[in-house]
Amino acid sequence: MTKARTGIGHNKAAAWGALREEAARCTRCHLYEHATQTVFGEGPVDARMMFVGEQPGDQEDLAGRPFVGPAGLMFDKAIGVAGIDRSTVYVTNAVKHFKFEPRGKRRIHSKPDAGEIRACRWWYEQERLLVKPDMTVALGATAARQMLGKVVTISGSRGRAIELAEGGLGWITIHPSFLLRMPDKSRAEEEFAAFVEDLKGAAKALG
Ligand code: SF4
């Protein structure tokens, strides 16, 4: 099980609060125009593990918190099975505003493009500079792209520690929403088990 570092300084928490407030007013790209609010990362600012998703979903956009929708519940379940305590990890997204297509009363998730990912990289970098995680786990292709600054395939890069140029280790795995989209139950169970193994591997590499 991972543990947050102890002895968090008041200054670090204050710096995180200021950063979050600044992000709440971000207009670096057009995504703020239709979303409800910026969904900043959350968790201990001295966490040793940082998890990065793609972008907030419909429920996260309304709640203003990351990983609280269906994919977040799947994430909670998987890290629980992997023996990782969510209260000790920092969770955030590569892009901090919800991008969607309106369909009647529904808002359908729309993938952020390269320009939006690049624009939001500033916030991801600020979070990393502050938290200084020993292990950053990218959940899905958008997060992996944000973490490495280039396009990679999940199948070709998942499940192994990667030395990050800015320090610390990186790890790539699937986004939990992938599991929610699988119609075949036995295949979904296999993929869930593989996801848990990736998470266990990341925690083990952390030491
Ligand atoms: S998605 Fe990121 S860069 Fe774009 S407005 Fe929101 S916080 Fe700013």
mmCIF file of N, CA and C in Angstrom, residues 36-148:
data_model
loop_
_atom_site.group_PDB
_atom_site.id
_atom_site.type_symbol
_atom_site.label_atom_id
_atom_site.label_comp_id
_atom_site.label_asym_id
_atom_site.label_seq_id
_atom_site.Cartn_x
_atom_site.Cartn_y
_atom_site.Cartn_z
ATOM 1 N N THR A 36 -18.951 23.818 -17.044
ATOM 2 C CA THR A 36 -19.458 24.473 -15.831
ATOM 3 C C THR A 36 -18.334 25.143 -15.059
ATOM 4 N N GLN A 37 -17.202 24.434 -14.942
ATOM 5 C CA GLN A 37 -16.107 24.958 -14.119
ATOM 6 C C GLN A 37 -14.819 24.183 -14.416
ATOM 7 N N THR A 38 -13.715 24.735 -13.995
ATOM 8 C CA THR A 38 -12.441 24.013 -14.058
ATOM 9 C C THR A 38 -12.488 22.899 -13.021
ATOM 10 N N VAL A 39 -12.066 21.715 -13.428
ATOM 11 C CA VAL A 39 -11.966 20.616 -12.459
ATOM 12 C C VAL A 39 -10.479 20.370 -12.215
ATOM 13 N N PHE A 40 -9.996 20.903 -11.125
ATOM 14 C CA PHE A 40 -8.571 20.794 -10.800
ATOM 15 C C PHE A 40 -8.317 19.450 -10.125
ATOM 16 N N GLY A 41 -7.034 19.092 -10.004
ATOM 17 C CA GLY A 41 -6.687 17.854 -9.321
ATOM 18 C C GLY A 41 -6.980 17.960 -7.833
ATOM 19 N N GLU A 42 -6.963 16.800 -7.167
ATOM 20 C CA GLU A 42 -7.145 16.815 -5.713
ATOM 21 C C GLU A 42 -6.425 15.634 -5.085
ATOM 22 N N GLY A 43 -6.180 15.781 -3.798
ATOM 23 C CA GLY A 43 -5.455 14.750 -3.067
ATOM 24 C C GLY A 43 -4.335 15.404 -2.293
ATOM 25 N N PRO A 44 -3.589 14.623 -1.509
ATOM 26 C CA PRO A 44 -2.498 15.199 -0.724
ATOM 27 C C PRO A 44 -1.444 15.829 -1.645
ATOM 28 N N VAL A 45 -1.012 17.041 -1.331
ATOM 29 C CA VAL A 45 -0.017 17.687 -2.205
ATOM 30 C C VAL A 45 1.390 17.135 -1.966
ATOM 31 N N ASP A 46 1.499 16.193 -1.021
ATOM 32 C CA ASP A 46 2.782 15.519 -0.827
ATOM 33 C C ASP A 46 2.671 14.036 -1.231
ATOM 34 N N ALA A 47 1.673 13.726 -2.072
ATOM 35 C CA ALA A 47 1.466 12.326 -2.474
ATOM 36 C C ALA A 47 2.662 11.805 -3.264
ATOM 37 N N ARG A 48 2.957 10.539 -3.085
ATOM 38 C CA ARG A 48 4.047 9.924 -3.861
ATOM 39 C C ARG A 48 3.556 9.443 -5.226
ATOM 40 N N MET A 49 2.236 9.231 -5.333
ATOM 41 C CA MET A 49 1.671 8.779 -6.614
ATOM 42 C C MET A 49 0.688 9.800 -7.140
ATOM 43 N N MET A 50 0.795 10.092 -8.429
ATOM 44 C CA MET A 50 -0.167 10.972 -9.084
ATOM 45 C C MET A 50 -0.823 10.195 -10.230
ATOM 46 N N PHE A 51 -2.141 10.226 -10.291
ATOM 47 C CA PHE A 51 -2.867 9.587 -11.385
ATOM 48 C C PHE A 51 -3.435 10.676 -12.293
ATOM 49 N N VAL A 52 -3.278 10.474 -13.596
ATOM 50 C CA VAL A 52 -3.725 11.480 -14.558
ATOM 51 C C VAL A 52 -4.732 10.832 -15.510
ATOM 52 N N GLY A 53 -5.947 11.373 -15.542
ATOM 53 C CA GLY A 53 -6.963 10.883 -16.466
ATOM 54 C C GLY A 53 -6.985 11.745 -17.718
ATOM 55 N N GLU A 54 -8.068 11.648 -18.480
ATOM 56 C CA GLU A 54 -8.149 12.423 -19.728
ATOM 57 C C GLU A 54 -8.677 13.828 -19.475
ATOM 58 N N GLN A 55 -9.942 13.890 -19.061
ATOM 59 C CA GLN A 55 -10.609 15.166 -18.813
ATOM 60 C C GLN A 55 -11.806 14.877 -17.911
ATOM 61 N N PRO A 56 -12.388 15.905 -17.278
ATOM 62 C CA PRO A 56 -13.566 15.635 -16.447
ATOM 63 C C PRO A 56 -14.721 15.146 -17.324
ATOM 64 N N GLY A 57 -15.572 14.304 -16.764
ATOM 65 C CA GLY A 57 -16.778 13.879 -17.447
ATOM 66 C C GLY A 57 -17.944 14.753 -16.994
ATOM 67 N N ASP A 58 -19.127 14.362 -17.420
ATOM 68 C CA ASP A 58 -20.338 15.135 -17.112
ATOM 69 C C ASP A 58 -20.501 15.359 -15.603
ATOM 70 N N GLN A 59 -20.349 14.285 -14.828
ATOM 71 C CA GLN A 59 -20.566 14.408 -13.373
ATOM 72 C C GLN A 59 -19.455 15.191 -12.694
ATOM 73 N N GLU A 60 -18.217 15.008 -13.171
ATOM 74 C CA GLU A 60 -17.092 15.750 -12.600
ATOM 75 C C GLU A 60 -17.251 17.244 -12.877
ATOM 76 N N ASP A 61 -17.728 17.543 -14.084
ATOM 77 C CA ASP A 61 -17.934 18.945 -14.474
ATOM 78 C C ASP A 61 -18.926 19.625 -13.529
ATOM 79 N N LEU A 62 -19.979 18.895 -13.166
ATOM 80 C CA LEU A 62 -21.007 19.471 -12.285
ATOM 81 C C LEU A 62 -20.511 19.531 -10.835
ATOM 82 N N ALA A 63 -19.779 18.485 -10.424
ATOM 83 C CA ALA A 63 -19.309 18.432 -9.022
ATOM 84 C C ALA A 63 -18.059 19.274 -8.786
ATOM 85 N N GLY A 64 -17.298 19.519 -9.853
ATOM 86 C CA GLY A 64 -16.042 20.259 -9.695
ATOM 87 C C GLY A 64 -14.939 19.430 -9.090
ATOM 88 N N ARG A 65 -15.086 18.095 -9.162
ATOM 89 C CA ARG A 65 -14.076 17.192 -8.598
ATOM 90 C C ARG A 65 -13.753 16.084 -9.604
ATOM 91 N N PRO A 66 -12.473 15.675 -9.676
ATOM 92 C CA PRO A 66 -12.106 14.629 -10.627
ATOM 93 C C PRO A 66 -12.494 13.226 -10.155
ATOM 94 N N PHE A 67 -12.757 12.350 -11.103
ATOM 95 C CA PHE A 67 -12.979 10.923 -10.821
ATOM 96 C C PHE A 67 -14.110 10.667 -9.823
ATOM 97 N N VAL A 68 -15.237 11.319 -10.015
ATOM 98 C CA VAL A 68 -16.392 11.047 -9.151
ATOM 99 C C VAL A 68 -17.556 10.439 -9.943
ATOM 100 N N GLY A 69 -17.407 10.312 -11.275
ATOM 101 C CA GLY A 69 -18.450 9.707 -12.101
ATOM 102 C C GLY A 69 -18.252 8.203 -12.224
ATOM 103 N N PRO A 70 -18.901 7.569 -13.204
ATOM 104 C CA PRO A 70 -18.798 6.106 -13.372
ATOM 105 C C PRO A 70 -17.361 5.619 -13.555
ATOM 106 N N ALA A 71 -16.558 6.348 -14.341
ATOM 107 C CA ALA A 71 -15.160 5.930 -14.534
ATOM 108 C C ALA A 71 -14.380 6.077 -13.223
ATOM 109 N N GLY A 72 -14.734 7.091 -12.443
ATOM 110 C CA GLY A 72 -14.086 7.292 -11.146
ATOM 111 C C GLY A 72 -14.397 6.155 -10.192
ATOM 112 N N LEU A 73 -15.643 5.656 -10.246
ATOM 113 C CA LEU A 73 -16.017 4.522 -9.383
ATOM 114 C C LEU A 73 -15.240 3.269 -9.790
ATOM 115 N N MET A 74 -15.077 3.102 -11.103
ATOM 116 C CA MET A 74 -14.288 1.968 -11.607
ATOM 117 C C MET A 74 -12.826 2.112 -11.169
ATOM 118 N N PHE A 75 -12.323 3.336 -11.233
ATOM 119 C CA PHE A 75 -10.944 3.619 -10.786
ATOM 120 C C PHE A 75 -10.791 3.283 -9.303
ATOM 121 N N ASP A 76 -11.755 3.740 -8.496
ATOM 122 C CA ASP A 76 -11.710 3.459 -7.045
ATOM 123 C C ASP A 76 -11.669 1.956 -6.783
ATOM 124 N N LYS A 77 -12.518 1.235 -7.529
ATOM 125 C CA LYS A 77 -12.592 -0.220 -7.337
ATOM 126 C C LYS A 77 -11.239 -0.864 -7.679
ATOM 127 N N ALA A 78 -10.669 -0.450 -8.817
ATOM 128 C CA ALA A 78 -9.411 -1.073 -9.277
ATOM 129 C C ALA A 78 -8.251 -0.745 -8.338
ATOM 130 N N ILE A 79 -8.130 0.508 -7.910
ATOM 131 C CA ILE A 79 -6.982 0.806 -7.035
ATOM 132 C C ILE A 79 -7.173 0.129 -5.675
ATOM 133 N N GLY A 80 -8.440 -0.024 -5.270
ATOM 134 C CA GLY A 80 -8.712 -0.745 -4.018
ATOM 135 C C GLY A 80 -8.229 -2.190 -4.113
ATOM 136 N N VAL A 81 -8.558 -2.857 -5.235
ATOM 137 C CA VAL A 81 -8.116 -4.252 -5.423
ATOM 138 C C VAL A 81 -6.588 -4.310 -5.502
ATOM 139 N N ALA A 82 -6.000 -3.264 -6.072
ATOM 140 C CA ALA A 82 -4.528 -3.224 -6.207
ATOM 141 C C ALA A 82 -3.838 -2.869 -4.888
ATOM 142 N N GLY A 83 -4.626 -2.533 -3.862
ATOM 143 C CA GLY A 83 -4.035 -2.240 -2.552
ATOM 144 C C GLY A 83 -3.542 -0.808 -2.412
ATOM 145 N N ILE A 84 -4.080 0.071 -3.243
ATOM 146 C CA ILE A 84 -3.671 1.486 -3.178
ATOM 147 C C ILE A 84 -4.806 2.279 -2.527
ATOM 148 N N ASP A 85 -4.470 3.046 -1.514
ATOM 149 C CA ASP A 85 -5.462 3.833 -0.779
ATOM 150 C C ASP A 85 -5.652 5.175 -1.488
ATOM 151 N N ARG A 86 -6.871 5.425 -1.986
ATOM 152 C CA ARG A 86 -7.087 6.659 -2.760
ATOM 153 C C ARG A 86 -6.768 7.916 -1.949
ATOM 154 N N SER A 87 -6.941 7.839 -0.631
ATOM 155 C CA SER A 87 -6.710 9.041 0.172
ATOM 156 C C SER A 87 -5.233 9.434 0.213
ATOM 157 N N THR A 88 -4.348 8.550 -0.291
ATOM 158 C CA THR A 88 -2.914 8.852 -0.273
ATOM 159 C C THR A 88 -2.393 9.312 -1.635
ATOM 160 N N VAL A 89 -3.266 9.316 -2.650
ATOM 161 C CA VAL A 89 -2.780 9.646 -3.996
ATOM 162 C C VAL A 89 -3.422 10.931 -4.508
ATOM 163 N N TYR A 90 -2.723 11.576 -5.424
ATOM 164 C CA TYR A 90 -3.224 12.804 -6.042
ATOM 165 C C TYR A 90 -3.824 12.410 -7.393
ATOM 166 N N VAL A 91 -5.042 12.862 -7.670
ATOM 167 C CA VAL A 91 -5.689 12.526 -8.947
ATOM 168 C C VAL A 91 -6.014 13.802 -9.710
ATOM 169 N N THR A 92 -5.743 13.761 -11.001
ATOM 170 C CA THR A 92 -6.008 14.937 -11.817
ATOM 171 C C THR A 92 -6.304 14.498 -13.247
ATOM 172 N N ASN A 93 -6.479 15.458 -14.135
ATOM 173 C CA ASN A 93 -6.735 15.155 -15.541
ATOM 174 C C ASN A 93 -5.773 15.924 -16.435
ATOM 175 N N ALA A 94 -5.520 15.369 -17.617
ATOM 176 C CA ALA A 94 -4.637 16.032 -18.585
ATOM 177 C C ALA A 94 -5.240 17.354 -19.035
ATOM 178 N N VAL A 95 -6.563 17.386 -19.144
ATOM 179 C CA VAL A 95 -7.304 18.580 -19.570
ATOM 180 C C VAL A 95 -8.353 18.853 -18.498
ATOM 181 N N LYS A 96 -8.474 20.100 -18.080
ATOM 182 C CA LYS A 96 -9.240 20.388 -16.865
ATOM 183 C C LYS A 96 -10.649 20.943 -17.082
ATOM 184 N N HIS A 97 -11.050 21.043 -18.334
ATOM 185 C CA HIS A 97 -12.450 21.389 -18.606
ATOM 186 C C HIS A 97 -13.110 20.269 -19.417
ATOM 187 N N PHE A 98 -14.379 20.081 -19.187
ATOM 188 C CA PHE A 98 -15.180 19.045 -19.863
ATOM 189 C C PHE A 98 -15.459 19.480 -21.305
ATOM 190 N N LYS A 99 -15.046 18.651 -22.257
ATOM 191 C CA LYS A 99 -15.347 18.922 -23.661
ATOM 192 C C LYS A 99 -16.475 17.985 -24.075
ATOM 193 N N PHE A 100 -17.508 18.524 -24.644
ATOM 194 C CA PHE A 100 -18.666 17.690 -24.978
ATOM 195 C C PHE A 100 -19.408 18.235 -26.196
ATOM 196 N N GLU A 101 -20.262 17.360 -26.727
ATOM 197 C CA GLU A 101 -21.192 17.736 -27.798
ATOM 198 C C GLU A 101 -22.590 17.688 -27.195
ATOM 199 N N PRO A 102 -23.362 18.767 -27.293
ATOM 200 C CA PRO A 102 -24.740 18.700 -26.787
ATOM 201 C C PRO A 102 -25.609 17.827 -27.692
ATOM 202 N N ARG A 103 -26.362 16.901 -27.094
ATOM 203 C CA ARG A 103 -27.331 16.081 -27.862
ATOM 204 C C ARG A 103 -28.636 16.117 -27.100
ATOM 205 N N GLY A 104 -29.533 16.994 -27.500
ATOM 206 C CA GLY A 104 -30.752 17.186 -26.719
ATOM 207 C C GLY A 104 -30.359 17.698 -25.346
ATOM 208 N N LYS A 105 -30.837 16.983 -24.314
ATOM 209 C CA LYS A 105 -30.496 17.400 -22.950
ATOM 210 C C LYS A 105 -29.189 16.777 -22.475
ATOM 211 N N ARG A 106 -28.642 15.872 -23.269
ATOM 212 C CA ARG A 106 -27.422 15.170 -22.851
ATOM 213 C C ARG A 106 -26.173 15.871 -23.350
ATOM 214 N N ARG A 107 -25.075 15.643 -22.657
ATOM 215 C CA ARG A 107 -23.776 16.178 -23.077
ATOM 216 C C ARG A 107 -22.859 14.981 -23.327
ATOM 217 N N ILE A 108 -22.492 14.787 -24.564
ATOM 218 C CA ILE A 108 -21.710 13.604 -24.928
ATOM 219 C C ILE A 108 -20.224 13.953 -24.950
ATOM 220 N N HIS A 109 -19.451 13.156 -24.235
ATOM 221 C CA HIS A 109 -17.996 13.329 -24.144
ATOM 222 C C HIS A 109 -17.366 13.485 -25.529
ATOM 223 N N SER A 110 -16.468 14.418 -25.654
ATOM 224 C CA SER A 110 -15.739 14.614 -26.901
ATOM 225 C C SER A 110 -14.243 14.682 -26.563
ATOM 226 N N LYS A 111 -13.444 13.954 -27.318
ATOM 227 C CA LYS A 111 -12.008 13.835 -26.987
ATOM 228 C C LYS A 111 -11.285 15.168 -27.178
ATOM 229 N N PRO A 112 -10.449 15.577 -26.223
ATOM 230 C CA PRO A 112 -9.690 16.814 -26.427
ATOM 231 C C PRO A 112 -8.678 16.657 -27.563
ATOM 232 N N ASP A 113 -8.475 17.736 -28.334
ATOM 233 C CA ASP A 113 -7.527 17.647 -29.446
ATOM 234 C C ASP A 113 -6.124 18.076 -28.990
ATOM 235 N N ALA A 114 -5.176 17.992 -29.938
ATOM 236 C CA ALA A 114 -3.769 18.264 -29.597
ATOM 237 C C ALA A 114 -3.573 19.665 -29.030
ATOM 238 N N GLY A 115 -4.242 20.667 -29.623
ATOM 239 C CA GLY A 115 -4.091 22.048 -29.159
ATOM 240 C C GLY A 115 -4.625 22.227 -27.745
ATOM 241 N N GLU A 116 -5.742 21.575 -27.438
ATOM 242 C CA GLU A 116 -6.336 21.681 -26.091
ATOM 243 C C GLU A 116 -5.453 20.971 -25.059
ATOM 244 N N ILE A 117 -4.918 19.836 -25.448
ATOM 245 C CA ILE A 117 -4.020 19.104 -24.534
ATOM 246 C C ILE A 117 -2.775 19.953 -24.258
ATOM 247 N N ARG A 118 -2.239 20.545 -25.308
ATOM 248 C CA ARG A 118 -1.031 21.377 -25.166
ATOM 249 C C ARG A 118 -1.325 22.609 -24.297
ATOM 250 N N ALA A 119 -2.465 23.236 -24.531
ATOM 251 C CA ALA A 119 -2.817 24.437 -23.755
ATOM 252 C C ALA A 119 -2.914 24.104 -22.270
ATOM 253 N N CYS A 120 -3.451 22.938 -21.964
ATOM 254 C CA CYS A 120 -3.668 22.577 -20.561
ATOM 255 C C CYS A 120 -2.424 21.969 -19.920
ATOM 256 N N ARG A 121 -1.404 21.736 -20.704
ATOM 257 C CA ARG A 121 -0.172 21.143 -20.151
ATOM 258 C C ARG A 121 0.389 22.024 -19.040
ATOM 259 N N TRP A 122 0.208 23.325 -19.136
ATOM 260 C CA TRP A 122 0.756 24.244 -18.142
ATOM 261 C C TRP A 122 0.277 23.865 -16.748
ATOM 262 N N TRP A 123 -1.010 23.523 -16.630
ATOM 263 C CA TRP A 123 -1.559 23.180 -15.310
ATOM 264 C C TRP A 123 -1.027 21.841 -14.811
ATOM 265 N N TYR A 124 -0.927 20.914 -15.748
ATOM 266 C CA TYR A 124 -0.359 19.594 -15.394
ATOM 267 C C TYR A 124 1.072 19.773 -14.875
ATOM 268 N N GLU A 125 1.839 20.619 -15.553
ATOM 269 C CA GLU A 125 3.227 20.843 -15.125
ATOM 270 C C GLU A 125 3.282 21.531 -13.762
ATOM 271 N N GLN A 126 2.372 22.476 -13.541
ATOM 272 C CA GLN A 126 2.348 23.157 -12.234
ATOM 273 C C GLN A 126 2.020 22.163 -11.114
ATOM 274 N N GLU A 127 1.080 21.288 -11.383
ATOM 275 C CA GLU A 127 0.729 20.274 -10.370
ATOM 276 C C GLU A 127 1.916 19.358 -10.095
ATOM 277 N N ARG A 128 2.610 18.949 -11.128
ATOM 278 C CA ARG A 128 3.767 18.060 -10.951
ATOM 279 C C ARG A 128 4.891 18.758 -10.195
ATOM 280 N N LEU A 129 5.097 20.042 -10.520
ATOM 281 C CA LEU A 129 6.150 20.805 -9.837
ATOM 282 C C LEU A 129 5.873 20.911 -8.344
ATOM 283 N N LEU A 130 4.589 21.020 -8.031
ATOM 284 C CA LEU A 130 4.202 21.187 -6.630
ATOM 285 C C LEU A 130 4.219 19.851 -5.874
ATOM 286 N N VAL A 131 3.561 18.873 -6.434
ATOM 287 C CA VAL A 131 3.424 17.574 -5.746
ATOM 288 C C VAL A 131 4.744 16.779 -5.814
ATOM 289 N N LYS A 132 5.448 16.924 -6.920
ATOM 290 C CA LYS A 132 6.687 16.159 -7.130
ATOM 291 C C LYS A 132 6.465 14.661 -6.877
ATOM 292 N N PRO A 133 5.555 14.045 -7.604
ATOM 293 C CA PRO A 133 5.292 12.617 -7.367
ATOM 294 C C PRO A 133 6.484 11.759 -7.783
ATOM 295 N N ASP A 134 6.697 10.685 -7.045
ATOM 296 C CA ASP A 134 7.742 9.731 -7.436
ATOM 297 C C ASP A 134 7.239 8.872 -8.596
ATOM 298 N N MET A 135 5.916 8.703 -8.677
ATOM 299 C CA MET A 135 5.316 7.887 -9.740
ATOM 300 C C MET A 135 4.091 8.609 -10.303
ATOM 301 N N THR A 136 4.087 8.812 -11.616
ATOM 302 C CA THR A 136 2.931 9.411 -12.284
ATOM 303 C C THR A 136 2.306 8.339 -13.172
ATOM 304 N N VAL A 137 1.048 8.021 -12.933
ATOM 305 C CA VAL A 137 0.382 6.986 -13.724
ATOM 306 C C VAL A 137 -0.583 7.655 -14.705
ATOM 307 N N ALA A 138 -0.308 7.472 -15.978
ATOM 308 C CA ALA A 138 -1.158 8.037 -17.032
ATOM 309 C C ALA A 138 -2.248 7.026 -17.365
ATOM 310 N N LEU A 139 -3.498 7.450 -17.212
ATOM 311 C CA LEU A 139 -4.643 6.578 -17.495
ATOM 312 C C LEU A 139 -5.170 6.915 -18.899
ATOM 313 N N GLY A 140 -4.785 6.129 -19.880
ATOM 314 C CA GLY A 140 -5.268 6.332 -21.236
ATOM 315 C C GLY A 140 -4.331 7.174 -22.090
ATOM 316 N N ALA A 141 -4.677 7.247 -23.382
ATOM 317 C CA ALA A 141 -3.785 7.846 -24.381
ATOM 318 C C ALA A 141 -3.599 9.352 -24.203
ATOM 319 N N THR A 142 -4.657 10.066 -23.827
ATOM 320 C CA THR A 142 -4.520 11.525 -23.667
ATOM 321 C C THR A 142 -3.587 11.845 -22.508
ATOM 322 N N ALA A 143 -3.751 11.133 -21.411
ATOM 323 C CA ALA A 143 -2.874 11.346 -20.247
ATOM 324 C C ALA A 143 -1.435 10.975 -20.591
ATOM 325 N N ALA A 144 -1.264 9.875 -21.328
ATOM 326 C CA ALA A 144 0.089 9.447 -21.718
ATOM 327 C C ALA A 144 0.732 10.510 -22.601
ATOM 328 N N ARG A 145 -0.054 11.090 -23.481
ATOM 329 C CA ARG A 145 0.442 12.146 -24.367
ATOM 330 C C ARG A 145 0.856 13.379 -23.551
ATOM 331 N N GLN A 146 0.051 13.694 -22.546
ATOM 332 C CA GLN A 146 0.392 14.841 -21.695
ATOM 333 C C GLN A 146 1.664 14.544 -20.900
ATOM 334 N N MET A 147 1.758 13.350 -20.395
ATOM 335 C CA MET A 147 2.908 12.984 -19.553
ATOM 336 C C MET A 147 4.210 12.970 -20.358
ATOM 337 N N LEU A 148 4.159 12.419 -21.579
ATOM 338 C CA LEU A 148 5.391 12.254 -22.356
ATOM 339 C C LEU A 148 5.602 13.356 -23.392
#
